[in-house]
Amino acid sequence: MENVVMILKNIKTLCATALLLCANASATLITFETRGLDHDAPNHGIDNTDFMASWNAQLSAITSTELLDFTRVQSGNDSFSHVQIDLNIDRANTNWIFELGLDAGFGAAVYLDGQLVQSRTDDLWWGYNWNNSDVFTVALNDLTRANKVVDIFWAEHCCNGASSIRFKNDANQWNNLNVASLNAASIPEPTSVALIALGLLGFASRKQFKK
Protein backbone atom coordinates (compact mmCIF):
# COMPACT_ATOMS: atom_id res chain seq x y z
CA MET A 1 0.00 0.00 0.00
CA GLU A 2 2.83 2.32 0.84
CA ASN A 3 4.31 1.78 -2.63
CA VAL A 4 0.94 2.64 -4.23
CA VAL A 5 0.78 5.92 -2.30
CA MET A 6 4.30 6.77 -3.38
CA ILE A 7 3.43 6.03 -7.03
CA LEU A 8 0.36 8.28 -6.85
CA LYS A 9 2.52 11.07 -5.47
CA ASN A 10 4.97 10.50 -8.29
CA ILE A 11 2.12 10.78 -10.83
CA LYS A 12 1.31 14.28 -9.64
CA THR A 13 4.93 15.36 -9.41
CA LEU A 14 5.99 13.96 -12.79
CA CYS A 15 2.97 15.30 -14.66
CA ALA A 16 3.54 18.73 -13.16
CA THR A 17 7.21 18.49 -14.10
CA ALA A 18 6.37 17.58 -17.71
CA LEU A 19 3.97 20.49 -18.04
CA LEU A 20 6.50 22.86 -16.47
CA LEU A 21 9.23 21.72 -18.86
CA CYS A 22 6.94 22.33 -21.84
CA ALA A 23 5.97 25.75 -20.57
CA ASN A 24 9.61 26.74 -20.09
CA ALA A 25 10.53 25.35 -23.51
CA SER A 26 7.99 27.63 -25.16
CA ALA A 27 9.28 30.91 -23.78
CA THR A 28 9.30 33.39 -26.67
CA LEU A 29 10.52 36.95 -27.01
CA ILE A 30 9.52 39.54 -29.62
CA THR A 31 11.92 42.48 -29.70
CA PHE A 32 11.16 45.52 -31.84
CA GLU A 33 13.92 48.02 -32.65
CA THR A 34 14.06 51.16 -34.76
CA ARG A 35 16.78 53.62 -35.68
CA GLY A 36 17.11 56.66 -37.95
CA LEU A 37 18.43 56.46 -41.50
CA ASP A 38 21.79 57.95 -42.51
CA HIS A 39 20.76 60.71 -44.91
CA ASP A 40 24.37 61.49 -45.82
CA ALA A 41 25.16 57.96 -46.99
CA PRO A 42 24.36 56.58 -50.45
CA ASN A 43 20.85 55.15 -50.51
CA HIS A 44 20.56 56.30 -46.87
CA GLY A 45 22.95 53.57 -45.78
CA ILE A 46 20.76 50.73 -47.06
CA ASP A 47 22.36 47.91 -49.02
CA ASN A 48 19.35 45.82 -50.02
CA THR A 49 21.57 42.81 -50.68
CA ASP A 50 22.49 42.69 -46.97
CA PHE A 51 19.97 44.32 -44.64
CA MET A 52 21.59 42.89 -41.51
CA ALA A 53 24.98 44.40 -42.31
CA SER A 54 23.28 47.69 -43.22
CA TRP A 55 21.52 47.74 -39.85
CA ASN A 56 24.77 47.09 -37.99
CA ALA A 57 26.58 49.80 -39.97
CA GLN A 58 24.14 52.55 -39.03
CA LEU A 59 25.37 54.98 -36.38
CA SER A 60 22.02 56.29 -35.14
CA ALA A 61 20.66 55.45 -31.70
CA ILE A 62 18.51 52.34 -31.36
CA THR A 63 15.11 52.42 -29.69
CA SER A 64 14.28 48.93 -28.41
CA THR A 65 11.21 47.43 -26.76
CA GLU A 66 9.83 43.97 -26.07
CA LEU A 67 6.33 43.43 -27.44
CA LEU A 68 3.58 40.96 -26.62
CA ASP A 69 1.92 41.57 -30.00
CA PHE A 70 3.08 42.90 -33.38
CA THR A 71 -0.09 44.22 -35.01
CA ARG A 72 -0.39 47.67 -36.63
CA VAL A 73 2.94 48.81 -35.20
CA GLN A 74 4.41 52.08 -36.48
CA SER A 75 8.15 52.63 -36.89
CA GLY A 76 8.18 56.38 -37.48
CA ASN A 77 9.24 58.42 -40.50
CA ASP A 78 12.67 57.87 -42.07
CA SER A 79 13.32 54.73 -40.06
CA PHE A 80 15.14 51.41 -40.22
CA SER A 81 13.22 48.68 -38.39
CA HIS A 82 14.16 45.31 -36.90
CA VAL A 83 12.00 42.61 -35.34
CA GLN A 84 13.71 39.72 -33.62
CA ILE A 85 11.70 36.62 -32.68
CA ASP A 86 13.49 34.34 -30.24
CA LEU A 87 11.77 30.97 -30.60
CA ASN A 88 12.31 27.88 -28.50
CA ILE A 89 10.67 25.20 -30.63
CA ASP A 90 9.83 21.92 -28.94
CA ARG A 91 8.31 20.26 -32.01
CA ALA A 92 10.54 18.61 -34.59
CA ASN A 93 10.39 19.13 -38.37
CA THR A 94 7.76 21.86 -38.38
CA ASN A 95 7.10 24.16 -41.32
CA TRP A 96 6.50 27.82 -40.51
CA ILE A 97 5.22 30.52 -42.86
CA PHE A 98 5.42 34.21 -42.05
CA GLU A 99 3.53 36.96 -43.87
CA LEU A 100 4.88 40.47 -43.43
CA GLY A 101 2.58 43.41 -43.99
CA LEU A 102 5.10 46.26 -44.04
CA ASP A 103 5.65 49.86 -45.01
CA ALA A 104 9.10 49.33 -46.49
CA GLY A 105 10.17 51.61 -49.32
CA PHE A 106 13.67 50.10 -49.35
CA GLY A 107 12.43 46.50 -49.17
CA ALA A 108 12.86 43.89 -46.45
CA ALA A 109 14.73 40.72 -45.53
CA VAL A 110 14.29 37.72 -43.23
CA TYR A 111 17.16 35.85 -41.57
CA LEU A 112 17.14 32.58 -39.65
CA ASP A 113 19.94 32.15 -37.11
CA GLY A 114 21.92 34.88 -38.88
CA GLN A 115 21.56 33.41 -42.38
CA LEU A 116 19.56 35.17 -45.08
CA VAL A 117 16.42 33.23 -46.01
CA GLN A 118 14.69 35.61 -48.39
CA SER A 119 14.57 39.30 -49.29
CA ARG A 120 12.58 41.73 -51.38
CA THR A 121 14.12 44.88 -52.82
CA ASP A 122 11.01 46.53 -54.22
CA ASP A 123 8.98 49.29 -52.55
CA LEU A 124 6.58 47.47 -50.22
CA TRP A 125 3.32 48.85 -48.88
CA TRP A 126 0.72 46.27 -47.91
CA GLY A 127 -2.14 48.76 -47.47
CA TYR A 128 -3.61 46.82 -44.53
CA ASN A 129 -4.69 44.04 -46.88
CA TRP A 130 -3.28 40.52 -46.51
CA ASN A 131 -4.19 39.83 -50.17
CA ASN A 132 -2.01 42.68 -51.41
CA SER A 133 0.87 41.64 -53.68
CA ASP A 134 3.23 43.68 -51.49
CA VAL A 135 2.73 41.29 -48.58
CA PHE A 136 6.09 39.56 -48.13
CA THR A 137 5.67 35.79 -47.64
CA VAL A 138 8.55 33.71 -46.24
CA ALA A 139 8.61 29.95 -45.60
CA LEU A 140 10.85 28.42 -42.94
CA ASN A 141 10.70 24.68 -43.56
CA ASP A 142 11.75 21.64 -41.51
CA LEU A 143 12.68 23.57 -38.40
CA THR A 144 14.27 21.31 -35.83
CA ARG A 145 13.59 21.15 -32.10
CA ALA A 146 15.93 23.88 -30.92
CA ASN A 147 16.31 27.56 -30.23
CA LYS A 148 15.71 29.57 -33.39
CA VAL A 149 16.19 33.29 -33.93
CA VAL A 150 14.23 34.98 -36.71
CA ASP A 151 15.38 38.49 -37.67
CA ILE A 152 13.27 40.73 -39.90
CA PHE A 153 14.67 43.99 -41.27
CA TRP A 154 13.00 46.70 -43.33
CA ALA A 155 13.41 50.41 -43.99
CA GLU A 156 11.15 53.28 -45.07
CA HIS A 157 12.17 56.77 -46.18
CA CYS A 158 9.08 58.93 -46.07
CA CYS A 159 6.01 57.53 -44.42
CA ASN A 160 4.80 55.97 -41.21
CA GLY A 161 2.37 53.24 -42.23
CA ALA A 162 1.60 50.63 -39.61
CA SER A 163 3.08 47.15 -40.05
CA SER A 164 1.74 43.75 -39.03
CA ILE A 165 3.10 40.21 -39.11
CA ARG A 166 1.21 36.94 -39.04
CA PHE A 167 2.30 33.29 -39.15
CA LYS A 168 1.16 29.71 -39.31
CA ASN A 169 2.89 26.37 -38.88
CA ASP A 170 2.00 23.00 -40.35
CA ALA A 171 -1.77 22.89 -40.95
CA ASN A 172 -2.68 25.60 -38.45
CA GLN A 173 -4.69 28.72 -39.21
CA TRP A 174 -3.08 32.14 -39.57
CA ASN A 175 -2.25 33.80 -36.25
CA ASN A 176 -1.22 37.37 -35.55
CA LEU A 177 2.37 37.55 -34.38
CA ASN A 178 2.10 37.60 -30.61
CA VAL A 179 3.76 35.80 -27.74
CA ALA A 180 0.71 33.72 -26.81
CA SER A 181 0.23 32.36 -30.35
CA LEU A 182 3.94 31.67 -30.80
CA ASN A 183 4.12 29.78 -27.53
CA ALA A 184 1.06 27.69 -28.40
CA ALA A 185 2.52 26.81 -31.81
CA SER A 186 5.96 25.98 -30.43
CA ILE A 187 5.14 23.42 -27.73
CA PRO A 188 4.27 19.74 -28.24
CA GLU A 189 0.67 18.69 -28.81
CA PRO A 190 -1.22 17.69 -25.62
CA THR A 191 -0.84 14.02 -26.55
CA SER A 192 2.94 14.47 -26.60
CA VAL A 193 2.85 16.01 -23.13
CA ALA A 194 0.80 13.05 -21.91
CA LEU A 195 3.27 10.57 -23.39
CA ILE A 196 6.16 12.34 -21.68
CA ALA A 197 4.35 12.16 -18.34
CA LEU A 198 3.44 8.49 -18.81
CA GLY A 199 7.02 7.64 -19.74
CA LEU A 200 8.36 9.32 -16.64
CA LEU A 201 5.70 7.60 -14.54
CA GLY A 202 6.57 4.18 -15.93
CA PHE A 203 10.21 4.76 -15.12
CA ALA A 204 9.37 5.76 -11.56
CA SER A 205 7.01 2.81 -11.12
CA ARG A 206 9.67 0.30 -12.14
CA LYS A 207 12.04 1.80 -9.61
CA GLN A 208 9.42 1.52 -6.85
CA PHE A 209 8.60 -2.13 -7.54
CA LYS A 210 12.28 -3.09 -7.66
CA LYS A 211 12.73 -1.96 -4.08
XYZ file of C-alpha atoms in Angstrom:
211
model
C 0.000 0.000 0.000
C 2.826 2.320 0.843
C 4.305 1.777 -2.626
C 0.944 2.643 -4.233
C 0.784 5.924 -2.298
C 4.303 6.774 -3.378
C 3.433 6.028 -7.031
C 0.359 8.281 -6.849
C 2.516 11.070 -5.469
C 4.967 10.499 -8.292
C 2.121 10.782 -10.828
C 1.312 14.283 -9.640
C 4.934 15.362 -9.413
C 5.991 13.963 -12.785
C 2.973 15.302 -14.665
C 3.540 18.725 -13.158
C 7.214 18.494 -14.103
C 6.366 17.580 -17.711
C 3.971 20.494 -18.038
C 6.498 22.862 -16.473
C 9.226 21.724 -18.859
C 6.945 22.325 -21.845
C 5.970 25.750 -20.569
C 9.610 26.735 -20.094
C 10.535 25.351 -23.513
C 7.992 27.628 -25.157
C 9.275 30.912 -23.780
C 9.296 33.387 -26.667
C 10.520 36.946 -27.009
C 9.519 39.540 -29.623
C 11.920 42.477 -29.700
C 11.160 45.524 -31.845
C 13.922 48.017 -32.648
C 14.060 51.161 -34.757
C 16.778 53.623 -35.684
C 17.107 56.658 -37.950
C 18.435 56.459 -41.502
C 21.789 57.948 -42.509
C 20.759 60.712 -44.907
C 24.373 61.493 -45.817
C 25.164 57.956 -46.991
C 24.359 56.583 -50.454
C 20.845 55.149 -50.511
C 20.556 56.302 -46.870
C 22.950 53.566 -45.784
C 20.756 50.728 -47.065
C 22.359 47.908 -49.021
C 19.350 45.819 -50.017
C 21.568 42.808 -50.681
C 22.488 42.692 -46.968
C 19.972 44.315 -44.643
C 21.589 42.885 -41.510
C 24.976 44.404 -42.312
C 23.276 47.692 -43.215
C 21.518 47.740 -39.854
C 24.766 47.085 -37.990
C 26.579 49.797 -39.968
C 24.139 52.554 -39.031
C 25.374 54.978 -36.382
C 22.017 56.286 -35.139
C 20.664 55.448 -31.695
C 18.514 52.341 -31.362
C 15.108 52.418 -29.694
C 14.281 48.932 -28.414
C 11.215 47.428 -26.762
C 9.828 43.966 -26.068
C 6.326 43.427 -27.439
C 3.584 40.959 -26.624
C 1.918 41.567 -29.995
C 3.076 42.899 -33.377
C -0.089 44.224 -35.014
C -0.386 47.668 -36.634
C 2.943 48.812 -35.205
C 4.415 52.084 -36.479
C 8.147 52.627 -36.887
C 8.179 56.383 -37.475
C 9.242 58.418 -40.500
C 12.674 57.867 -42.070
C 13.318 54.730 -40.065
C 15.142 51.411 -40.217
C 13.225 48.680 -38.390
C 14.158 45.314 -36.905
C 11.996 42.612 -35.337
C 13.709 39.719 -33.616
C 11.699 36.619 -32.679
C 13.494 34.345 -30.239
C 11.766 30.974 -30.600
C 12.307 27.885 -28.503
C 10.669 25.201 -30.632
C 9.832 21.921 -28.936
C 8.308 20.261 -32.012
C 10.540 18.612 -34.586
C 10.387 19.129 -38.371
C 7.763 21.855 -38.385
C 7.096 24.163 -41.316
C 6.498 27.818 -40.509
C 5.219 30.522 -42.861
C 5.418 34.214 -42.053
C 3.528 36.956 -43.866
C 4.877 40.465 -43.430
C 2.584 43.413 -43.992
C 5.099 46.256 -44.039
C 5.646 49.865 -45.006
C 9.097 49.333 -46.489
C 10.168 51.612 -49.316
C 13.672 50.097 -49.347
C 12.435 46.503 -49.175
C 12.860 43.894 -46.452
C 14.728 40.718 -45.529
C 14.287 37.720 -43.234
C 17.161 35.854 -41.570
C 17.138 32.575 -39.649
C 19.944 32.149 -37.112
C 21.920 34.875 -38.878
C 21.556 33.414 -42.380
C 19.559 35.168 -45.077
C 16.420 33.227 -46.008
C 14.688 35.613 -48.385
C 14.566 39.302 -49.292
C 12.580 41.728 -51.384
C 14.119 44.876 -52.820
C 11.005 46.534 -54.215
C 8.981 49.292 -52.551
C 6.581 47.470 -50.223
C 3.318 48.855 -48.880
C 0.718 46.274 -47.909
C -2.139 48.764 -47.474
C -3.614 46.818 -44.525
C -4.693 44.042 -46.881
C -3.283 40.524 -46.514
C -4.188 39.828 -50.168
C -2.009 42.682 -51.407
C 0.873 41.643 -53.685
C 3.232 43.682 -51.489
C 2.733 41.288 -48.582
C 6.094 39.557 -48.133
C 5.670 35.787 -47.636
C 8.548 33.711 -46.238
C 8.608 29.948 -45.597
C 10.847 28.416 -42.938
C 10.702 24.677 -43.564
C 11.746 21.640 -41.510
C 12.685 23.569 -38.398
C 14.274 21.310 -35.828
C 13.593 21.147 -32.101
C 15.929 23.876 -30.915
C 16.311 27.556 -30.235
C 15.708 29.570 -33.385
C 16.187 33.291 -33.929
C 14.229 34.977 -36.709
C 15.385 38.489 -37.668
C 13.269 40.733 -39.904
C 14.671 43.992 -41.270
C 12.998 46.704 -43.331
C 13.411 50.414 -43.989
C 11.152 53.275 -45.070
C 12.173 56.771 -46.183
C 9.083 58.928 -46.072
C 6.012 57.534 -44.420
C 4.796 55.967 -41.210
C 2.372 53.243 -42.229
C 1.604 50.626 -39.610
C 3.081 47.152 -40.049
C 1.736 43.754 -39.034
C 3.105 40.211 -39.109
C 1.213 36.941 -39.037
C 2.298 33.293 -39.149
C 1.159 29.711 -39.306
C 2.895 26.368 -38.882
C 2.002 22.996 -40.352
C -1.767 22.889 -40.950
C -2.675 25.603 -38.450
C -4.685 28.715 -39.211
C -3.083 32.139 -39.568
C -2.248 33.802 -36.255
C -1.223 37.366 -35.549
C 2.370 37.553 -34.376
C 2.095 37.599 -30.614
C 3.759 35.798 -27.742
C 0.714 33.718 -26.809
C 0.228 32.363 -30.352
C 3.937 31.674 -30.805
C 4.115 29.777 -27.530
C 1.057 27.690 -28.404
C 2.524 26.813 -31.812
C 5.957 25.976 -30.427
C 5.144 23.422 -27.732
C 4.270 19.742 -28.244
C 0.673 18.691 -28.809
C -1.217 17.690 -25.616
C -0.839 14.016 -26.547
C 2.943 14.469 -26.602
C 2.850 16.010 -23.131
C 0.796 13.046 -21.905
C 3.270 10.571 -23.392
C 6.155 12.345 -21.681
C 4.351 12.162 -18.341
C 3.440 8.491 -18.810
C 7.016 7.635 -19.744
C 8.358 9.323 -16.635
C 5.698 7.604 -14.536
C 6.572 4.179 -15.927
C 10.210 4.757 -15.119
C 9.371 5.764 -11.560
C 7.006 2.807 -11.118
C 9.670 0.302 -12.143
C 12.040 1.796 -9.611
C 9.425 1.523 -6.846
C 8.605 -2.131 -7.543
C 12.276 -3.092 -7.657
C 12.734 -1.962 -4.075
